[in-house]
Amino acid sequence: MPLVPPYIASLRPYEAGRSTEDVKRAYGVARAVKLASNENPLGPSPVALEAMRQCASRLHLYPTGGLELRQVLAREYDVKVENVIAGSGSEGIMSNIIRTFLCDDDEVLTTEAAFIGFQVLAKSRGVKYRTVPYKNWHYDLAAVASHINENTKIIYLANPNNPTGTIFTRHEFDEFYGHVPERALIILDEAYFEYAKDNPRYPDSMHYRYDNVITLRTFSKIYGLAGVRIGYGFAHEELIANLLKVKLPFEPSTLAEAAGIGALADKAFLHHSLELNARGLRRLTDALREMGLQVVPSEANFVMVVFAEADQAARVVEDLLTQGVIVRPLRAFGLPQCIRISTGSDQDNERCVAAVQKAVLSMGVME
């Protein structure tokens, strides 16, 4: 019997995006901008920062497992505390879902090139992992439905999707849900929910409080709290009760919980972040398309650029690094011909546009 199971030995770990300090050292640039990890260029909410400062004197005490944050979220979304869970980012809760509900003969079903964090977590369980192709860079929910079988236990849907930035609509989800048996769990990963929620075609999962749907959201993106690791989820109280048996007892941390509560209260910061992102999305999309590049329409805080060949994408990524601009290559996701560019400050977006133009001109990619 091997010490390490084969499905773990063959697994590639999640690789975080390169830091600005690493790129400055490696490429000898004076300043680097990171547009690779879908982070909020405004930084954290000031209210969240103050909330963390105020709880600093209590750090010798163990956390309460996120109970206060769960209570705040229950009031915010008009649900019971028993319907809410908090954890170390949405990935932390995702990991607990995998551990709690998957048995050896169960299967996971999702789209190809799904969020890389979910891919790693699901494959680490050693169960069958099945995918269906994108349809014009969108989830093909009809195809997903047709692949559900008696062993399908977890169906993972990210909306908006990472890395494509696309959404599926209310009509598409309604049609899809009619084909899902009660025994199958749907994970609706809404990490980018705030960016898409005002789109009337977007199916906010809180309007679909079905017994077999688990909603996941995060403070890492629009709230600018990626570094403290705080996320939350909503589900039927029986699902939450079982997840609470598996989660670490003192997760999330005191600082993370305080930051989440503070961020929820900072509506002005949320509005400012949305305005900046909308401006950035328009600028990046329009400028890159003017260069003749294929840009997938996005409802998140990033755009995905599709090249004709994987080699072109890799060369653009490397050229941008030499100019101090960090973007995300998508080979690890399963899309080697694509790159993902996060929106940044107005200044950083302009720097990125100029750098991409220089890179594609030197390669002869522009039309």
Short mmCIF file of C-alpha atoms in Angstrom, two decimals:
data_model
loop_
_atom_site.label_atom_id
_atom_site.label_comp_id
_atom_site.label_asym_id
_atom_site.label_seq_id
_atom_site.Cartn_x
_atom_site.Cartn_y
_atom_site.Cartn_z
CA MET A 1 0.00 0.00 0.00
CA PRO A 2 1.56 3.33 -1.06
CA LEU A 3 2.11 6.03 1.54
CA VAL A 4 0.57 8.62 -0.78
CA PRO A 5 -2.59 7.67 -2.73
CA PRO A 6 -2.11 7.84 -6.52
CA TYR A 7 -4.71 10.59 -6.93
CA ILE A 8 -2.72 12.77 -4.52
CA ALA A 9 0.66 11.90 -6.01
CA SER A 10 -0.54 12.91 -9.49
CA LEU A 11 -2.20 16.13 -8.30
CA ARG A 12 -0.71 19.51 -9.18
CA PRO A 13 -0.95 21.93 -6.24
CA TYR A 14 -2.62 25.28 -6.64
CA GLU A 15 -0.09 27.87 -7.79
CA ALA A 16 -0.72 31.43 -6.65
CA GLY A 17 0.01 34.35 -8.97
CA ARG A 18 3.45 35.93 -8.84
CA SER A 19 3.96 38.80 -6.40
CA THR A 20 5.10 42.28 -7.40
CA GLU A 21 8.27 41.93 -5.31
CA ASP A 22 9.16 38.65 -7.04
CA VAL A 23 8.69 40.20 -10.51
CA LYS A 24 10.69 43.31 -9.64
CA ARG A 25 13.61 41.14 -8.53
CA ALA A 26 13.40 38.67 -11.39
CA TYR A 27 13.00 41.20 -14.21
CA GLY A 28 14.80 44.21 -12.81
CA VAL A 29 11.84 46.56 -13.07
CA ALA A 30 11.40 49.49 -10.69
CA ARG A 31 7.65 49.03 -10.33
CA ALA A 32 5.33 46.12 -11.00
CA VAL A 33 1.54 46.03 -11.07
CA LYS A 34 -0.36 42.85 -10.29
CA LEU A 35 -3.43 42.29 -12.44
CA ALA A 36 -3.44 38.53 -12.03
CA SER A 37 -5.46 37.55 -8.95
CA ASN A 38 -8.72 39.51 -9.22
CA GLU A 39 -7.90 41.61 -6.16
CA ASN A 40 -9.52 44.95 -5.32
CA PRO A 41 -7.06 47.72 -6.31
CA LEU A 42 -8.57 49.98 -3.63
CA GLY A 43 -7.30 47.69 -0.91
CA PRO A 44 -9.43 46.71 2.11
CA SER A 45 -12.47 48.58 3.32
CA PRO A 46 -11.43 51.22 5.88
CA VAL A 47 -14.30 50.12 8.12
CA ALA A 48 -12.99 46.54 7.99
CA LEU A 49 -9.50 47.73 8.93
CA GLU A 50 -10.86 49.66 11.91
CA ALA A 51 -12.87 46.62 13.03
CA MET A 52 -9.69 44.54 13.02
CA ARG A 53 -7.85 47.18 15.03
CA GLN A 54 -10.58 47.24 17.65
CA CYS A 55 -10.45 43.48 18.23
CA ALA A 56 -6.63 43.34 18.51
CA SER A 57 -6.73 43.32 22.31
CA ARG A 58 -8.78 40.10 22.25
CA LEU A 59 -6.39 38.03 20.17
CA HIS A 60 -5.34 35.96 23.20
CA LEU A 61 -8.86 34.49 23.22
CA TYR A 62 -10.05 31.73 20.92
CA PRO A 63 -12.46 32.67 18.11
CA THR A 64 -16.13 31.70 18.32
CA GLY A 65 -16.22 29.84 15.01
CA GLY A 66 -17.71 32.77 13.13
CA LEU A 67 -20.96 32.92 15.12
CA GLU A 68 -21.19 36.73 15.23
CA LEU A 69 -20.58 37.00 11.47
CA ARG A 70 -23.18 34.30 10.86
CA GLN A 71 -25.68 36.30 12.90
CA VAL A 72 -24.94 39.46 10.92
CA LEU A 73 -25.28 37.62 7.61
CA ALA A 74 -28.54 36.00 8.74
CA ARG A 75 -30.01 39.44 9.42
CA GLU A 76 -28.60 40.87 6.18
CA TYR A 77 -30.12 38.11 4.02
CA ASP A 78 -33.23 37.31 6.08
CA VAL A 79 -32.34 33.71 6.89
CA LYS A 80 -31.77 31.77 10.12
CA VAL A 81 -28.30 31.50 11.64
CA GLU A 82 -28.64 27.77 11.08
CA ASN A 83 -28.62 28.46 7.33
CA VAL A 84 -25.24 30.25 7.40
CA ILE A 85 -21.64 29.08 7.62
CA ALA A 86 -18.41 31.10 7.74
CA GLY A 87 -14.94 29.88 6.91
CA SER A 88 -11.45 30.65 5.66
CA GLY A 89 -12.49 32.01 2.29
CA SER A 90 -15.06 30.29 0.13
CA GLU A 91 -12.40 27.67 -0.66
CA GLY A 92 -12.29 26.70 3.00
CA ILE A 93 -16.00 25.95 2.95
CA MET A 94 -15.61 24.26 -0.43
CA SER A 95 -13.04 21.93 1.11
CA ASN A 96 -15.45 21.06 3.91
CA ILE A 97 -18.19 20.29 1.39
CA ILE A 98 -15.87 17.85 -0.38
CA ARG A 99 -14.95 16.16 2.90
CA THR A 100 -18.50 16.08 4.26
CA PHE A 101 -20.57 14.80 1.38
CA LEU A 102 -18.44 12.79 -1.06
CA CYS A 103 -18.27 9.02 -0.72
CA ASP A 104 -15.85 6.79 -2.64
CA ASP A 105 -18.29 5.93 -5.45
CA ASP A 106 -19.66 9.44 -5.88
CA GLU A 107 -18.82 11.68 -8.82
CA VAL A 108 -18.25 15.40 -9.30
CA LEU A 109 -19.63 17.16 -12.39
CA THR A 110 -18.74 20.60 -13.70
CA THR A 111 -17.50 22.46 -16.76
CA GLU A 112 -14.08 22.08 -18.34
CA ALA A 113 -11.45 24.49 -17.05
CA ALA A 114 -13.43 25.27 -13.92
CA PHE A 115 -11.99 27.42 -11.13
CA ILE A 116 -8.59 25.89 -10.42
CA GLY A 117 -9.11 25.93 -6.64
CA PHE A 118 -12.17 23.71 -7.00
CA GLN A 119 -10.37 21.41 -9.42
CA VAL A 120 -7.58 20.78 -6.89
CA LEU A 121 -9.96 20.25 -3.97
CA ALA A 122 -12.30 17.89 -5.84
CA LYS A 123 -9.50 15.81 -7.35
CA SER A 124 -7.83 15.50 -3.94
CA ARG A 125 -10.74 13.32 -2.81
CA GLY A 126 -9.96 10.66 -5.41
CA VAL A 127 -13.49 10.40 -6.81
CA LYS A 128 -14.41 10.57 -10.48
CA TYR A 129 -14.22 14.13 -11.78
CA ARG A 130 -16.27 14.71 -14.94
CA THR A 131 -16.58 17.79 -17.14
CA VAL A 132 -18.44 19.08 -20.16
CA PRO A 133 -17.10 21.65 -22.66
CA TYR A 134 -17.91 25.34 -22.61
CA LYS A 135 -20.45 26.71 -25.05
CA ASN A 136 -19.08 30.01 -26.34
CA TRP A 137 -17.13 30.35 -23.07
CA HIS A 138 -20.32 29.92 -21.01
CA TYR A 139 -21.46 27.02 -18.86
CA ASP A 140 -23.46 24.70 -21.09
CA LEU A 141 -26.08 23.83 -18.48
CA ALA A 142 -28.08 21.67 -20.88
CA ALA A 143 -24.97 19.54 -21.46
CA VAL A 144 -24.22 19.42 -17.74
CA ALA A 145 -27.77 18.22 -17.10
CA SER A 146 -27.43 15.50 -19.73
CA HIS A 147 -24.33 14.14 -17.96
CA ILE A 148 -25.96 13.70 -14.56
CA ASN A 149 -26.07 10.04 -13.59
CA GLU A 150 -26.86 7.91 -10.54
CA ASN A 151 -23.40 8.59 -9.07
CA THR A 152 -23.42 12.38 -9.45
CA LYS A 153 -23.18 13.84 -5.94
CA ILE A 154 -21.78 17.36 -6.41
CA ILE A 155 -22.40 19.71 -9.35
CA TYR A 156 -20.14 22.76 -9.26
CA LEU A 157 -21.36 25.95 -10.96
CA ALA A 158 -19.51 29.26 -10.67
CA ASN A 159 -21.60 32.30 -11.56
CA PRO A 160 -19.95 34.57 -12.68
CA ASN A 161 -17.44 32.01 -13.79
CA ASN A 162 -13.72 32.16 -13.14
CA PRO A 163 -11.75 32.29 -15.44
CA THR A 164 -14.13 33.25 -18.27
CA GLY A 165 -16.12 36.00 -16.51
CA THR A 166 -19.38 34.81 -18.09
CA ILE A 167 -22.71 34.10 -16.39
CA PHE A 168 -25.59 31.73 -16.96
CA THR A 169 -29.04 33.31 -16.81
CA ARG A 170 -32.13 32.88 -14.67
CA HIS A 171 -33.90 31.07 -17.50
CA GLU A 172 -30.95 28.73 -18.06
CA PHE A 173 -30.68 27.87 -14.38
CA ASP A 174 -34.44 27.31 -14.02
CA GLU A 175 -34.37 24.94 -16.98
CA PHE A 176 -31.28 23.17 -15.63
CA TYR A 177 -32.60 22.71 -12.09
CA GLY A 178 -35.55 20.71 -13.34
CA HIS A 179 -33.12 17.95 -14.34
CA VAL A 180 -31.23 17.77 -11.03
CA PRO A 181 -32.24 14.98 -8.62
CA GLU A 182 -32.69 15.87 -4.94
CA ARG A 183 -29.77 13.63 -3.93
CA ALA A 184 -27.28 15.74 -5.94
CA LEU A 185 -25.81 18.86 -4.33
CA ILE A 186 -25.32 22.01 -6.39
CA ILE A 187 -22.50 24.30 -5.31
CA LEU A 188 -23.27 27.80 -6.59
CA ASP A 189 -19.94 29.59 -6.28
CA GLU A 190 -20.77 33.29 -6.28
CA ALA A 191 -17.36 34.72 -5.40
CA TYR A 192 -18.01 37.52 -7.92
CA PHE A 193 -21.68 37.96 -7.03
CA GLU A 194 -21.48 41.68 -6.21
CA TYR A 195 -20.22 42.52 -9.71
CA ALA A 196 -23.14 40.77 -11.45
CA LYS A 197 -26.04 41.14 -9.02
CA ASP A 198 -27.59 44.17 -10.76
CA ASN A 199 -27.86 42.36 -14.07
CA PRO A 200 -31.59 41.46 -14.35
CA ARG A 201 -30.67 38.21 -16.11
CA TYR A 202 -28.44 37.07 -13.24
CA PRO A 203 -29.90 34.31 -11.01
CA ASP A 204 -29.03 35.42 -7.48
CA SER A 205 -28.95 32.09 -5.66
CA MET A 206 -30.64 33.56 -2.58
CA HIS A 207 -33.80 33.50 -4.69
CA TYR A 208 -33.28 29.75 -5.16
CA ARG A 209 -33.32 28.50 -1.58
CA TYR A 210 -33.57 24.88 -2.59
CA ASP A 211 -32.66 22.13 -0.15
CA ASN A 212 -29.83 20.83 -2.36
CA VAL A 213 -28.20 24.18 -3.28
CA ILE A 214 -25.20 25.53 -1.36
CA THR A 215 -24.31 29.18 -2.02
CA LEU A 216 -20.69 30.26 -1.53
CA ARG A 217 -19.51 33.88 -1.35
CA THR A 218 -16.35 35.64 -0.27
CA PHE A 219 -14.88 38.83 1.14
CA SER A 220 -11.72 38.33 -0.93
CA LYS A 221 -12.82 40.13 -4.07
CA ILE A 222 -14.86 43.32 -3.95
CA TYR A 223 -14.34 43.79 -0.21
CA GLY A 224 -10.55 43.64 -0.59
CA LEU A 225 -9.94 41.09 2.17
CA ALA A 226 -8.13 38.33 0.29
CA GLY A 227 -5.28 38.35 2.82
CA VAL A 228 -7.37 37.58 5.90
CA ARG A 229 -9.24 34.60 4.35
CA ILE A 230 -12.90 35.03 5.09
CA GLY A 231 -15.88 33.64 3.19
CA TYR A 232 -19.40 32.44 3.88
CA GLY A 233 -22.13 30.20 2.60
CA PHE A 234 -25.89 29.62 2.74
CA ALA A 235 -27.72 26.30 2.64
CA HIS A 236 -30.48 24.22 4.19
CA GLU A 237 -29.91 23.91 7.93
CA GLU A 238 -29.32 20.15 7.68
CA LEU A 239 -26.47 20.71 5.20
CA ILE A 240 -24.99 23.45 7.37
CA ALA A 241 -25.27 21.29 10.50
CA ASN A 242 -23.20 18.56 8.83
CA LEU A 243 -20.64 21.04 7.52
CA LEU A 244 -20.21 22.42 11.04
CA LYS A 245 -19.24 18.92 12.21
CA VAL A 246 -16.33 18.89 9.77
CA LYS A 247 -15.02 22.48 9.77
CA LEU A 248 -12.16 23.47 12.03
CA PRO A 249 -13.68 24.52 15.38
CA PHE A 250 -12.00 27.94 15.57
CA GLU A 251 -12.35 28.92 11.92
CA PRO A 252 -12.52 31.76 10.89
CA SER A 253 -10.02 33.77 12.93
CA THR A 254 -11.07 36.66 15.19
CA LEU A 255 -9.45 39.19 12.85
CA ALA A 256 -11.09 37.71 9.77
CA GLU A 257 -14.54 37.67 11.36
CA ALA A 258 -14.21 41.28 12.50
CA ALA A 259 -13.06 42.31 9.03
CA GLY A 260 -16.04 40.61 7.41
CA ILE A 261 -18.54 42.29 9.72
CA GLY A 262 -16.92 45.68 9.14
CA ALA A 263 -16.82 45.21 5.36
CA LEU A 264 -20.52 44.36 5.20
CA ALA A 265 -21.33 47.67 6.87
CA ASP A 266 -19.23 49.75 4.45
CA LYS A 267 -21.72 50.38 1.64
CA ALA A 268 -19.81 53.42 0.37
CA PHE A 269 -16.69 51.33 -0.21
CA LEU A 270 -18.75 48.72 -2.06
CA HIS A 271 -20.23 51.38 -4.34
CA HIS A 272 -16.83 52.96 -5.03
CA SER A 273 -15.35 49.54 -5.86
CA LEU A 274 -18.17 48.79 -8.30
CA GLU A 275 -17.71 52.11 -10.09
CA LEU A 276 -13.96 51.62 -10.45
CA ASN A 277 -14.42 48.08 -11.73
CA ALA A 278 -17.06 49.02 -14.28
CA ARG A 279 -14.76 51.69 -15.64
CA GLY A 280 -11.85 49.25 -15.76
CA LEU A 281 -13.86 46.54 -17.51
CA ARG A 282 -14.93 48.97 -20.23
CA ARG A 283 -11.40 50.29 -20.72
CA LEU A 284 -9.70 46.91 -20.90
CA THR A 285 -12.38 45.31 -23.08
CA ASP A 286 -12.55 48.16 -25.58
CA ALA A 287 -8.79 48.70 -25.81
CA LEU A 288 -7.91 45.02 -26.20
CA ARG A 289 -10.58 44.52 -28.85
CA GLU A 290 -9.26 47.53 -30.75
CA MET A 291 -5.97 45.65 -30.93
CA GLY A 292 -7.78 42.79 -32.67
CA LEU A 293 -7.71 40.52 -29.63
CA GLN A 294 -10.57 38.21 -28.67
CA VAL A 295 -11.93 39.33 -25.30
CA VAL A 296 -14.70 37.33 -23.63
CA PRO A 297 -17.51 39.60 -22.29
CA SER A 298 -17.17 39.65 -18.50
CA GLU A 299 -19.53 40.18 -15.56
CA ALA A 300 -16.73 40.00 -12.98
CA ASN A 301 -13.59 42.05 -12.20
CA PHE A 302 -11.38 40.59 -14.92
CA VAL A 303 -11.35 39.82 -18.62
CA MET A 304 -10.20 36.67 -20.38
CA VAL A 305 -8.24 37.07 -23.61
CA VAL A 306 -8.17 34.19 -26.10
CA PHE A 307 -5.24 33.75 -28.46
CA ALA A 308 -4.99 31.54 -31.51
CA GLU A 309 -2.26 29.40 -29.95
CA ALA A 310 -0.94 28.59 -26.49
CA ASP A 311 2.51 29.80 -27.51
CA GLN A 312 1.17 33.27 -28.25
CA ALA A 313 -0.46 33.51 -24.82
CA ALA A 314 2.73 32.38 -23.08
CA ARG A 315 4.86 34.88 -24.98
CA VAL A 316 2.51 37.77 -24.16
CA VAL A 317 2.56 36.83 -20.46
CA GLU A 318 6.37 36.77 -20.48
CA ASP A 319 6.64 40.04 -22.41
CA LEU A 320 4.31 41.73 -19.94
CA LEU A 321 6.45 40.53 -17.04
CA THR A 322 9.49 42.22 -18.56
CA GLN A 323 7.41 45.42 -18.54
CA GLY A 324 6.37 44.95 -14.92
CA VAL A 325 2.76 43.90 -15.60
CA ILE A 326 1.58 40.65 -14.04
CA VAL A 327 -1.38 38.82 -15.59
CA ARG A 328 -2.63 35.27 -15.13
CA PRO A 329 -1.75 32.54 -17.63
CA LEU A 330 -4.52 29.95 -17.69
CA ARG A 331 -2.61 26.80 -18.59
CA ALA A 332 -3.18 25.37 -15.10
CA PHE A 333 -6.95 25.88 -15.51
CA GLY A 334 -6.83 23.89 -18.75
CA LEU A 335 -6.86 26.88 -21.13
CA PRO A 336 -3.25 27.30 -22.31
CA GLN A 337 -4.30 29.64 -25.15
CA CYS A 338 -5.87 32.13 -22.72
CA ILE A 339 -4.81 34.75 -20.21
CA ARG A 340 -6.83 36.53 -17.53
CA ILE A 341 -6.36 40.22 -16.73
CA SER A 342 -7.84 41.73 -13.56
CA THR A 343 -9.11 45.27 -13.47
CA GLY A 344 -6.89 47.66 -11.51
CA SER A 345 -6.71 51.35 -10.78
CA ASP A 346 -7.23 53.68 -13.73
CA GLN A 347 -3.46 54.23 -13.88
CA ASP A 348 -2.67 50.52 -13.76
CA ASN A 349 -5.25 49.75 -16.45
CA GLU A 350 -3.62 52.30 -18.76
CA ARG A 351 -0.21 50.80 -18.07
CA CYS A 352 -1.55 47.35 -18.86
CA VAL A 353 -3.13 48.49 -22.15
CA ALA A 354 0.15 50.07 -23.27
CA ALA A 355 2.13 46.97 -22.27
CA VAL A 356 -0.20 44.57 -24.09
CA GLN A 357 -0.11 46.75 -27.20
CA LYS A 358 3.68 46.70 -27.16
CA ALA A 359 3.74 42.92 -26.62
CA VAL A 360 1.32 42.01 -29.39
CA LEU A 361 2.89 44.47 -31.83
CA SER A 362 6.30 42.89 -31.34
CA MET A 363 4.78 39.46 -31.96
CA GLY A 364 2.73 40.47 -34.98
CA VAL A 365 -0.49 39.33 -33.30
CA MET A 366 -2.44 42.52 -33.92
CA GLU A 367 -4.61 42.65 -37.02
#
